Short mmCIF file of C-alpha atoms and ligand atoms in Angstrom, two decimals:
data_model
loop_
_atom_site.label_atom_id
_atom_site.label_comp_id
_atom_site.label_asym_id
_atom_site.label_seq_id
_atom_site.Cartn_x
_atom_site.Cartn_y
_atom_site.Cartn_z
CA MET A 1 -47.82 50.12 153.52
CA LEU A 2 -46.49 47.09 151.71
CA THR A 3 -45.58 44.29 153.91
CA THR A 4 -44.97 40.82 153.95
CA HIS A 5 -47.84 38.28 154.44
CA PRO A 6 -48.06 37.48 158.33
CA PHE A 7 -48.08 33.62 157.74
CA ASP A 8 -44.87 33.90 155.53
CA ASP A 9 -43.07 36.39 157.89
CA ASP A 10 -42.78 33.69 160.50
CA LYS A 11 -40.87 31.30 158.32
CA LEU A 12 -36.99 30.77 157.78
CA ARG A 13 -36.43 31.89 154.09
CA GLU A 14 -34.27 30.36 151.67
CA GLU A 15 -32.72 33.46 149.98
CA CYS A 16 -31.82 32.37 146.49
CA GLY A 17 -32.24 30.13 143.50
CA ILE A 18 -30.05 30.10 140.65
CA PHE A 19 -30.51 28.56 137.13
CA GLY A 20 -27.88 28.20 134.19
CA VAL A 21 -28.32 26.73 130.55
CA SER A 22 -25.42 26.15 128.19
CA GLY A 23 -25.70 25.52 124.60
CA MET A 24 -29.25 26.28 123.81
CA GLU A 25 -30.50 28.89 121.19
CA GLY A 26 -32.43 31.35 123.20
CA ALA A 27 -31.07 30.19 126.47
CA ALA A 28 -32.44 33.35 128.44
CA ALA A 29 -36.11 32.01 127.73
CA ALA A 30 -35.14 28.55 129.26
CA VAL A 31 -33.72 30.38 132.36
CA ALA A 32 -36.83 32.51 132.79
CA LEU A 33 -38.85 29.25 132.99
CA GLY A 34 -36.37 27.76 135.49
CA LEU A 35 -36.36 30.61 137.74
CA HIS A 36 -40.03 30.54 137.58
CA ALA A 37 -39.84 27.45 139.04
CA LEU A 38 -37.40 28.25 141.71
CA GLN A 39 -39.58 31.43 142.63
CA HIS A 40 -40.22 30.13 146.30
CA ARG A 41 -36.54 30.45 146.79
CA GLY A 42 -36.45 34.28 146.40
CA GLN A 43 -39.26 36.57 145.64
CA GLU A 44 -37.81 40.12 145.94
CA ALA A 45 -35.61 40.35 142.63
CA ALA A 46 -34.73 38.42 139.62
CA GLY A 47 -31.90 38.70 136.92
CA ILE A 48 -30.78 37.10 133.81
CA THR A 49 -27.39 37.34 132.15
CA SER A 50 -26.78 35.93 128.73
CA TRP A 51 -23.53 35.50 126.64
CA ASP A 52 -24.01 35.71 122.70
CA GLY A 53 -20.43 34.76 121.75
CA ASN A 54 -19.29 38.59 121.51
CA GLN A 55 -21.03 40.28 124.48
CA PHE A 56 -22.92 39.79 127.73
CA HIS A 57 -26.44 41.10 128.07
CA THR A 58 -28.38 41.61 131.43
CA HIS A 59 -31.68 42.36 132.79
CA ARG A 60 -32.01 42.58 136.36
CA ALA A 61 -35.12 43.82 138.21
CA MET A 62 -36.90 43.96 141.53
CA GLY A 63 -40.03 41.63 141.84
CA HIS A 64 -40.98 38.29 140.62
CA VAL A 65 -40.08 36.42 137.46
CA ALA A 66 -43.24 36.74 135.94
CA GLY A 67 -43.94 40.33 135.54
CA ASN A 68 -40.05 40.83 134.59
CA PHE A 69 -39.30 38.18 132.22
CA ASP A 70 -42.64 37.53 130.59
CA ARG A 71 -42.18 40.31 128.22
CA ASP A 72 -40.75 39.48 124.74
CA ASP A 73 -38.73 42.33 124.10
CA VAL A 74 -36.88 41.75 127.56
CA ILE A 75 -36.33 38.07 126.54
CA ARG A 76 -35.27 38.98 122.82
CA ALA A 77 -32.61 41.45 124.17
CA LEU A 78 -30.90 38.59 126.23
CA HIS A 79 -29.22 36.96 123.04
CA GLY A 80 -27.10 33.87 123.23
CA ASN A 81 -26.93 30.19 123.79
CA SER A 82 -25.52 30.55 127.14
CA ALA A 83 -27.58 32.14 130.08
CA CYS A 84 -27.92 32.10 133.92
CA GLY A 85 -30.25 33.58 136.22
CA HIS A 86 -30.98 34.16 139.92
CA VAL A 87 -33.83 34.88 142.14
CA ARG A 88 -33.22 36.58 145.28
CA TYR A 89 -34.50 37.06 148.79
CA SER A 90 -31.84 39.34 150.45
CA THR A 91 -29.85 38.02 153.26
CA THR A 92 -26.45 39.80 152.84
CA GLY A 93 -26.50 43.22 151.15
CA GLU A 94 -29.57 45.62 151.34
CA THR A 95 -32.40 45.23 148.97
CA ALA A 96 -31.17 47.21 146.11
CA ILE A 97 -31.10 46.66 142.46
CA ARG A 98 -27.12 47.02 142.50
CA ASN A 99 -27.37 43.70 144.78
CA VAL A 100 -29.56 41.95 142.19
CA GLN A 101 -27.97 39.19 140.71
CA PRO A 102 -26.34 38.05 138.34
CA LEU A 103 -23.47 40.31 139.19
CA TYR A 104 -20.96 41.23 136.29
CA ALA A 105 -17.53 42.64 135.90
CA GLU A 106 -15.06 43.25 133.27
CA LEU A 107 -12.00 41.33 134.31
CA ALA A 108 -8.66 41.30 132.56
CA SER A 109 -9.66 37.85 131.13
CA GLY A 110 -13.04 39.52 129.93
CA GLY A 111 -16.63 39.38 131.18
CA PHE A 112 -17.28 37.72 134.36
CA ALA A 113 -20.96 36.95 135.53
CA VAL A 114 -22.00 35.13 138.60
CA ALA A 115 -25.24 34.05 140.37
CA HIS A 116 -24.68 32.81 143.89
CA ASN A 117 -26.83 30.85 146.26
CA GLY A 118 -25.57 30.90 149.77
CA ASN A 119 -23.65 33.19 152.16
CA ILE A 120 -19.99 33.77 152.74
CA SER A 121 -19.35 33.94 156.27
CA ASN A 122 -16.05 35.72 156.09
CA ALA A 123 -17.22 38.47 153.64
CA MET A 124 -16.88 41.37 155.74
CA ARG A 125 -13.36 40.45 156.64
CA LEU A 126 -12.44 39.99 152.97
CA ARG A 127 -13.87 42.99 151.87
CA ARG A 128 -12.17 45.26 154.41
CA ASP A 129 -9.00 43.80 153.23
CA LEU A 130 -9.86 44.34 149.55
CA VAL A 131 -11.10 47.91 149.95
CA ARG A 132 -7.67 48.58 151.93
CA ARG A 133 -5.89 47.29 148.78
CA GLY A 134 -7.94 49.66 146.50
CA ALA A 135 -11.01 47.61 145.50
CA ILE A 136 -13.86 49.87 144.74
CA PHE A 137 -17.31 48.03 145.46
CA GLN A 138 -20.31 48.43 143.50
CA SER A 139 -22.90 46.45 145.72
CA THR A 140 -23.03 45.50 149.29
CA SER A 141 -23.46 41.91 148.31
CA ASP A 142 -21.05 39.31 149.61
CA THR A 143 -21.07 37.83 146.07
CA GLU A 144 -18.91 40.72 144.95
CA VAL A 145 -16.17 39.76 147.07
CA ILE A 146 -15.70 36.58 144.82
CA ILE A 147 -15.43 38.85 141.90
CA HIS A 148 -12.67 41.06 143.54
CA LEU A 149 -10.62 38.16 144.61
CA VAL A 150 -10.81 36.62 141.24
CA ALA A 151 -9.91 40.08 139.74
CA THR A 152 -6.94 40.60 142.34
CA SER A 153 -5.45 36.87 142.06
CA GLN A 154 -1.92 36.40 141.04
CA TYR A 155 -2.74 33.16 139.12
CA ARG A 156 -2.44 33.34 135.28
CA THR A 157 -5.70 31.49 133.90
CA LEU A 158 -9.11 32.42 135.01
CA ILE A 159 -9.84 29.07 136.29
CA ASP A 160 -6.98 29.18 138.61
CA ARG A 161 -7.82 32.81 139.76
CA PHE A 162 -11.37 31.42 140.42
CA ILE A 163 -10.15 28.54 142.42
CA ASP A 164 -7.59 30.79 144.32
CA ALA A 165 -10.58 33.05 145.12
CA LEU A 166 -12.83 30.27 146.46
CA LYS A 167 -10.07 28.95 148.64
CA GLN A 168 -10.30 32.28 150.71
CA VAL A 169 -13.95 32.11 151.22
CA GLU A 170 -15.96 30.52 153.94
CA GLY A 171 -19.40 29.66 154.42
CA ALA A 172 -22.01 28.37 151.81
CA TYR A 173 -21.85 28.90 148.03
CA SER A 174 -23.51 27.32 145.08
CA LEU A 175 -22.37 29.35 142.18
CA ILE A 176 -23.14 29.40 138.37
CA VAL A 177 -20.46 31.52 136.53
CA MET A 178 -20.19 32.71 133.03
CA THR A 179 -17.32 33.79 131.03
CA PRO A 180 -16.45 34.02 127.38
CA GLU A 181 -14.60 30.64 127.64
CA GLY A 182 -17.81 28.84 129.32
CA MET A 183 -19.93 28.22 131.96
CA ILE A 184 -18.73 27.01 135.60
CA ALA A 185 -21.08 25.49 138.19
CA CYS A 186 -19.53 24.75 141.81
CA ARG A 187 -20.44 24.05 145.35
CA ASP A 188 -18.62 24.86 148.58
CA PRO A 189 -16.55 21.91 149.94
CA LEU A 190 -19.42 20.97 152.37
CA GLY A 191 -22.18 21.28 149.73
CA ILE A 192 -24.27 23.46 152.39
CA ARG A 193 -26.57 24.56 149.40
CA PRO A 194 -27.88 22.54 146.58
CA LEU A 195 -26.72 22.67 142.95
CA VAL A 196 -27.95 19.96 140.38
CA MET A 197 -27.03 19.19 136.67
CA GLY A 198 -29.33 18.23 133.99
CA LYS A 199 -29.26 17.61 130.33
CA LEU A 200 -31.55 18.34 127.42
CA ASP A 201 -30.13 17.01 124.13
CA ASP A 202 -26.81 18.56 124.00
CA THR A 203 -27.81 21.40 126.36
CA ILE A 204 -26.34 21.40 129.88
CA VAL A 205 -28.36 22.79 132.53
CA PHE A 206 -27.74 23.77 136.19
CA ALA A 207 -30.39 24.40 138.81
CA SER A 208 -30.80 24.80 142.64
CA GLU A 209 -33.48 22.09 142.46
CA THR A 210 -34.80 19.58 140.08
CA VAL A 211 -38.33 21.05 139.70
CA ALA A 212 -36.46 23.63 137.58
CA LEU A 213 -35.16 20.95 135.18
CA ASP A 214 -38.56 19.44 135.05
CA VAL A 215 -40.10 22.75 133.90
CA VAL A 216 -37.60 23.03 130.99
CA GLY A 217 -38.07 19.27 130.23
CA ALA A 218 -34.25 18.48 130.96
CA GLU A 219 -33.26 15.08 132.52
CA TYR A 220 -31.62 15.01 135.99
CA VAL A 221 -28.13 13.93 135.54
CA ARG A 222 -26.68 14.20 139.10
CA ASP A 223 -25.97 16.48 141.91
CA VAL A 224 -23.04 18.78 141.31
CA GLU A 225 -20.77 17.44 144.14
CA PRO A 226 -19.54 19.08 147.28
CA GLY A 227 -16.37 21.00 146.56
CA GLU A 228 -16.74 20.12 142.71
CA LEU A 229 -16.38 22.64 139.91
CA VAL A 230 -18.10 21.48 136.61
CA ILE A 231 -16.81 23.51 133.57
CA VAL A 232 -18.83 23.56 130.37
CA LYS A 233 -16.68 24.94 127.48
CA ALA A 234 -18.25 27.11 124.70
CA GLY A 235 -17.93 24.20 122.37
CA GLY A 236 -19.82 21.93 124.94
CA GLU A 237 -16.93 19.81 126.23
CA ILE A 238 -17.54 19.14 130.01
CA SER A 239 -14.74 18.58 132.75
CA SER A 240 -14.82 18.23 136.45
CA HIS A 241 -12.48 19.55 138.92
CA LYS A 242 -12.04 19.14 142.64
CA PRO A 243 -9.53 21.57 143.85
CA PHE A 244 -10.25 21.48 147.48
CA PRO A 245 -9.10 18.97 150.24
CA GLN A 246 -11.82 16.53 150.76
CA SER A 247 -14.09 16.90 153.60
CA ALA A 248 -17.38 15.18 154.68
CA ALA A 249 -20.23 16.84 152.91
CA ARG A 250 -22.67 18.79 155.15
CA PRO A 251 -25.79 19.85 152.89
CA CYS A 252 -28.54 21.82 154.70
CA ILE A 253 -30.96 19.53 156.32
CA PHE A 254 -33.75 22.33 156.17
CA GLU A 255 -33.87 21.94 152.51
CA TYR A 256 -35.82 18.47 153.20
CA VAL A 257 -37.99 20.23 156.07
CA TYR A 258 -39.10 23.14 154.30
CA PHE A 259 -36.97 25.11 151.62
CA SER A 260 -36.99 22.80 148.64
CA ARG A 261 -40.12 22.04 146.77
CA PRO A 262 -41.68 18.70 147.67
CA ASP A 263 -41.46 17.62 143.90
CA SER A 264 -37.85 18.11 144.08
CA ILE A 265 -35.38 15.17 144.20
CA ALA A 266 -32.37 16.19 146.47
CA GLU A 267 -29.26 13.66 146.75
CA ASP A 268 -31.44 11.04 144.93
CA ARG A 269 -34.41 11.34 147.36
CA SER A 270 -37.84 12.55 146.85
CA VAL A 271 -38.11 15.53 149.16
CA TYR A 272 -42.04 14.82 149.45
CA SER A 273 -41.16 11.20 150.68
CA VAL A 274 -38.71 12.48 153.29
CA ARG A 275 -41.43 14.98 154.64
CA LYS A 276 -43.90 12.11 155.02
CA ALA A 277 -41.17 10.03 156.69
CA ILE A 278 -40.67 13.01 159.05
CA GLY A 279 -44.47 13.12 159.85
CA ALA A 280 -44.55 9.34 160.51
CA GLN A 281 -41.72 9.47 162.77
CA LEU A 282 -43.30 12.38 164.79
CA ALA A 283 -46.33 10.38 165.11
CA THR A 284 -44.07 7.61 166.60
CA GLU A 285 -42.45 10.06 168.86
CA ALA A 286 -45.50 12.48 169.82
CA PRO A 287 -48.67 10.39 169.50
CA ILE A 288 -51.70 12.20 170.73
CA GLU A 289 -55.52 10.99 170.99
CA ALA A 290 -57.42 13.27 168.26
CA ASP A 291 -59.97 13.20 165.93
CA LEU A 292 -58.29 14.94 162.92
CA VAL A 293 -54.67 15.70 161.52
CA VAL A 294 -54.66 18.96 159.70
CA PRO A 295 -51.96 20.43 157.96
CA VAL A 296 -50.92 23.99 158.21
CA PRO A 297 -50.74 24.64 154.18
CA ASP A 298 -48.73 24.27 152.09
CA SER A 299 -45.68 23.41 153.99
CA GLY A 300 -47.12 21.10 156.59
CA VAL A 301 -49.05 18.85 154.02
CA PRO A 302 -46.56 15.97 153.30
CA ALA A 303 -45.65 15.55 157.08
CA ALA A 304 -49.35 15.61 157.92
CA ILE A 305 -50.07 12.88 155.41
CA GLY A 306 -47.10 10.77 157.12
CA TYR A 307 -48.49 11.71 160.60
CA ALA A 308 -52.11 10.53 159.55
CA GLN A 309 -50.90 7.30 158.07
CA GLU A 310 -48.66 6.47 160.91
CA SER A 311 -51.19 7.21 163.69
CA GLY A 312 -54.43 6.08 161.79
CA ILE A 313 -56.03 9.59 162.52
CA PRO A 314 -57.92 10.85 159.50
CA PHE A 315 -56.12 13.60 157.28
CA GLU A 316 -58.32 16.45 156.67
CA LEU A 317 -57.80 19.98 154.95
CA GLY A 318 -59.13 21.95 158.05
CA ILE A 319 -57.42 24.98 156.95
CA ILE A 320 -57.90 26.32 153.26
CA ARG A 321 -55.39 28.40 151.60
CA SER A 322 -56.32 31.00 149.08
CA HIS A 323 -54.06 30.71 146.09
CA TYR A 324 -54.90 34.31 144.74
CA VAL A 325 -52.98 36.04 147.59
CA GLY A 326 -49.48 36.92 146.77
CA ARG A 327 -46.62 36.86 149.38
CA THR A 328 -46.89 40.55 149.72
CA PHE A 329 -50.00 42.59 149.99
CA ILE A 330 -51.31 46.01 150.70
CA GLN A 331 -51.78 46.16 154.51
CA PRO A 332 -54.23 48.94 155.51
CA GLY A 333 -52.57 49.47 159.00
CA ASP A 334 -51.98 47.88 162.29
CA LYS A 335 -55.48 47.89 163.38
CA VAL A 336 -56.82 45.52 160.85
CA ARG A 337 -53.56 43.56 160.68
CA HIS A 338 -55.01 40.32 161.78
CA LEU A 339 -57.51 40.38 158.80
CA GLY A 340 -54.26 39.59 156.64
CA VAL A 341 -54.30 36.10 158.26
CA LYS A 342 -57.77 35.07 157.10
CA LEU A 343 -57.15 36.74 153.55
CA LYS A 344 -54.73 33.78 152.79
CA HIS A 345 -55.73 31.16 155.38
CA ASN A 346 -59.08 30.12 156.66
CA ALA A 347 -60.61 27.65 159.08
CA ASN A 348 -62.64 24.92 157.47
CA ARG A 349 -65.31 25.58 160.14
CA GLU A 350 -67.76 22.65 159.56
CA LEU A 351 -64.98 20.19 159.72
CA ILE A 352 -63.28 21.66 162.92
CA LYS A 353 -66.10 22.35 165.20
CA GLY A 354 -66.20 20.00 168.39
CA LYS A 355 -63.11 17.96 167.07
CA ARG A 356 -59.76 17.28 168.64
CA ILE A 357 -57.30 18.66 166.06
CA VAL A 358 -53.56 17.77 165.67
CA LEU A 359 -51.99 20.64 163.74
CA ILE A 360 -48.81 19.85 161.63
CA ASP A 361 -46.47 22.76 160.72
CA ASP A 362 -42.86 22.34 159.35
CA SER A 363 -41.31 24.74 161.96
CA ILE A 364 -41.78 27.37 164.57
CA VAL A 365 -39.62 30.54 164.15
CA ARG A 366 -40.97 33.48 166.01
CA GLY A 367 -44.22 31.63 167.15
CA THR A 368 -46.38 34.41 165.73
CA THR A 369 -47.94 32.19 163.08
CA SER A 370 -48.44 29.35 165.35
CA LEU A 371 -50.37 31.42 167.72
CA LYS A 372 -52.68 32.74 165.14
CA ILE A 373 -53.46 29.50 163.65
CA VAL A 374 -54.09 27.79 167.16
CA GLN A 375 -56.31 30.91 167.67
CA MET A 376 -58.01 30.33 164.39
CA MET A 377 -58.81 26.56 165.28
CA ARG A 378 -60.24 27.61 168.49
CA GLU A 379 -62.48 30.50 166.89
CA ALA A 380 -63.96 27.59 164.56
CA GLY A 381 -64.89 25.67 167.58
CA ALA A 382 -62.03 23.02 167.84
CA ALA A 383 -62.33 21.10 171.20
CA GLU A 384 -58.60 20.69 171.60
CA VAL A 385 -55.50 22.00 169.58
CA HIS A 386 -52.26 19.88 169.78
CA MET A 387 -49.44 21.05 167.52
CA ARG A 388 -46.89 18.91 166.20
CA ILE A 389 -43.84 20.28 164.53
CA ALA A 390 -41.83 18.36 161.65
CA SER A 391 -38.52 19.59 162.97
CA PRO A 392 -36.73 20.16 166.33
CA PRO A 393 -36.68 23.56 167.88
CA THR A 394 -35.20 26.15 165.89
CA ARG A 395 -32.78 27.71 168.59
CA HIS A 396 -29.89 29.39 166.47
CA SER A 397 -29.53 31.64 163.35
CA CYS A 398 -28.56 30.46 160.03
CA PHE A 399 -25.43 32.21 158.36
CA TYR A 400 -25.18 30.32 155.46
CA GLY A 401 -27.74 31.94 153.00
CA VAL A 402 -31.19 31.72 154.87
CA ASP A 403 -33.23 34.75 156.31
CA THR A 404 -33.44 33.86 159.96
CA PRO A 405 -34.31 36.41 162.63
CA GLU A 406 -31.34 37.27 165.27
CA ARG A 407 -31.55 34.53 167.84
CA THR A 408 -33.08 36.77 170.48
CA LYS A 409 -36.36 36.63 168.25
CA LEU A 410 -36.36 32.80 167.98
CA LEU A 411 -39.21 31.49 170.09
CA ALA A 412 -37.24 28.24 170.98
CA ALA A 413 -34.06 30.24 171.85
CA LYS A 414 -36.16 32.15 174.64
CA LEU A 415 -38.64 29.45 175.83
CA ASP A 416 -38.45 25.74 176.60
CA VAL A 417 -41.23 23.52 174.95
CA GLY A 418 -43.61 24.25 177.98
CA GLY A 419 -43.15 27.78 177.56
CA MET A 420 -43.68 27.63 173.84
CA THR A 421 -47.02 25.67 174.50
CA ASP A 422 -48.30 28.33 176.46
CA PHE A 423 -47.02 31.14 174.10
CA ILE A 424 -48.98 29.72 171.16
CA HIS A 425 -52.13 28.84 173.43
CA ALA A 426 -52.06 25.04 172.36
CA ASP A 427 -53.21 21.97 174.39
CA SER A 428 -49.98 20.39 173.67
CA LEU A 429 -46.85 21.03 171.52
CA ALA A 430 -44.12 18.44 170.36
CA PHE A 431 -41.08 18.41 167.99
CA ILE A 432 -39.64 15.65 166.22
CA SER A 433 -36.20 15.12 167.82
CA ILE A 434 -32.79 15.53 165.88
CA ASP A 435 -32.29 11.91 165.84
CA GLY A 436 -35.86 11.35 164.45
CA LEU A 437 -35.09 13.87 161.77
CA TYR A 438 -31.99 12.00 160.79
CA LYS A 439 -34.11 8.66 161.03
CA ALA A 440 -36.60 9.96 158.55
CA LEU A 441 -33.49 10.63 156.19
CA GLY A 442 -32.50 7.01 156.53
CA GLU A 443 -29.85 7.32 159.16
CA SER A 444 -29.96 5.37 162.53
CA SER A 445 -29.37 8.81 164.46
CA ARG A 446 -27.48 12.09 164.15
CA ALA A 447 -24.32 10.44 165.04
CA ALA A 448 -21.04 12.07 165.99
CA GLN A 449 -20.06 13.06 162.46
CA PRO A 450 -23.38 14.33 161.10
CA LYS A 451 -24.17 13.95 157.61
CA TYR A 452 -26.15 17.30 157.19
CA CYS A 453 -25.76 20.81 158.42
CA ASP A 454 -28.36 21.13 161.18
CA ALA A 455 -26.79 24.22 162.94
CA CYS A 456 -30.13 26.01 163.27
CA PHE A 457 -31.13 23.12 165.78
CA THR A 458 -28.06 22.28 167.29
CA GLY A 459 -25.85 25.31 167.10
CA GLU A 460 -23.03 22.95 165.83
CA TYR A 461 -21.96 25.22 162.70
CA PRO A 462 -19.83 23.13 160.29
CA THR A 463 -17.59 26.19 159.21
CA PRO A 464 -15.85 29.03 160.79
CA LEU A 465 -18.13 32.10 161.30
CA THR A 466 -15.59 34.56 160.96
CA ASP A 467 -17.57 37.53 160.31
CA GLN A 468 -20.12 36.78 163.24
CA ASP A 469 -17.26 36.15 165.77
CA GLU A 470 -15.71 39.58 164.85
CA LEU A 471 -19.07 41.35 165.02
CA ALA A 472 -20.48 39.77 168.05
CA PRO A 473 -17.70 39.49 170.69
CA VAL A 474 -20.74 39.43 173.25
CA ASP A 475 -23.63 36.94 172.73
CA GLN A 476 -26.56 38.76 171.97
CA PHE A 477 -28.79 36.18 173.82
CA ALA A 478 -26.68 36.12 177.03
CA LEU A 479 -27.19 39.91 176.91
CA LEU A 480 -30.96 39.48 176.66
CA GLU A 481 -30.91 36.89 179.40
CA GLU A 482 -29.35 39.28 181.63
CA ARG A 483 -31.65 41.97 180.63
CA VAL A 484 -34.92 39.86 181.29
CA GLY A 485 -33.14 37.88 184.42
S1 SF4 B 501 -28.30 26.40 159.60
FE1 SF4 B 501 -30.19 25.36 159.38
S2 SF4 B 501 -30.99 26.49 157.54
FE2 SF4 B 501 -28.91 27.12 157.70
S3 SF4 B 501 -27.77 25.79 156.30
FE3 SF4 B 501 -27.67 24.96 158.14
S4 SF4 B 501 -29.47 23.59 158.54
FE4 SF4 B 501 -29.83 24.93 156.71
#
């Protein structure tokens, strides 16, 4: 049985990373490198589309970037000076090669390739309308809706048709589009998902995160702004357009908590520094007498450093992670399922024995991982195990391109902190407050007009959720409460 590793299975998952290069000989090779740096944003499939001035070339495959794009023959077949690519963990659309991006279509204006990070929250309704009007869909991906909206728009120029399409979609989208005229990079009006722009001599590069610019040696220029379209014409001319009514940006706060790599810069801030500040704030809000601060690797490390520095409790690597276990592995069966945990993470016994431990993790989703880690600490002889979480309780699902279990599976939606403490068998459990999280980002508090999307903590979604409203006239969670009550 091929299954997801149990430690990774209990995380929210960012589902996509995108990367584009305009104006570089052999652009596809640079895109493969960029996608490699974005692999943490999606491990199920990867694809690259290139444009050689006459035609488009595409290679899409299930699996990791390495293994699919480390072959010379594959890269050499992706001719051209422009290319864009995508890594994917599916959220909308089943896992199948037809959903692997970039998606491509021949429109009246010529070829149109699109790589999308995010999720369109009214895709089902739009799709239904398009199908009624005769559209034939090739995939189950929400991204294909954009292609059909462009194809059927009544506007004359491609850019006007594209803007017309985007004005009809709700939700989160960072897009890199390739057409024979050039490359377009854009973000939804709230900028929920990230997208940055870089430069390498005369080459323009777009990426979900700055780490992907670093890997190709490109210099970070700026973020693509919420609601902005940046057009890079085939000749290199760049223009910026803001066709949407101005609205206050609401980028995803979870990028700082977990999704982005710590060596990325988001909105001019080091993700690593923000995570350390979150840990320091957590130490102020939820102090505890203990002997060691131990991070749950790797995502808990920067916050644990911040917690240790603020509290004065020594930081130690009490859990060691094997770097040779992939995200998925062959699991022999339920009976030995727990062995998988120790395959990837193991307690540093001599360090843990007899000590009072503060474990730091970024979040609790279902709680199954936290339970196993606390158990691992106890088996290693810890005298006390206190869990501190570098985000507020995750009580709501995300509909903006992040894989979250349905609400009924979120531990914090079912139990209060006391119940969660019992569930994971910890001596104590505490989360950073929502105001504390904003403080770590330099704000004084969350405020009435929050600067970020924080809906998975607060339930306040910054856009309409048309499909969800139509799909779920009855609150699933209320139903569950009825059943257990
Ligand atoms: S709901 Fe949570 S994970 Fe989703 S975009 Fe908002 S902050 Fe990010």
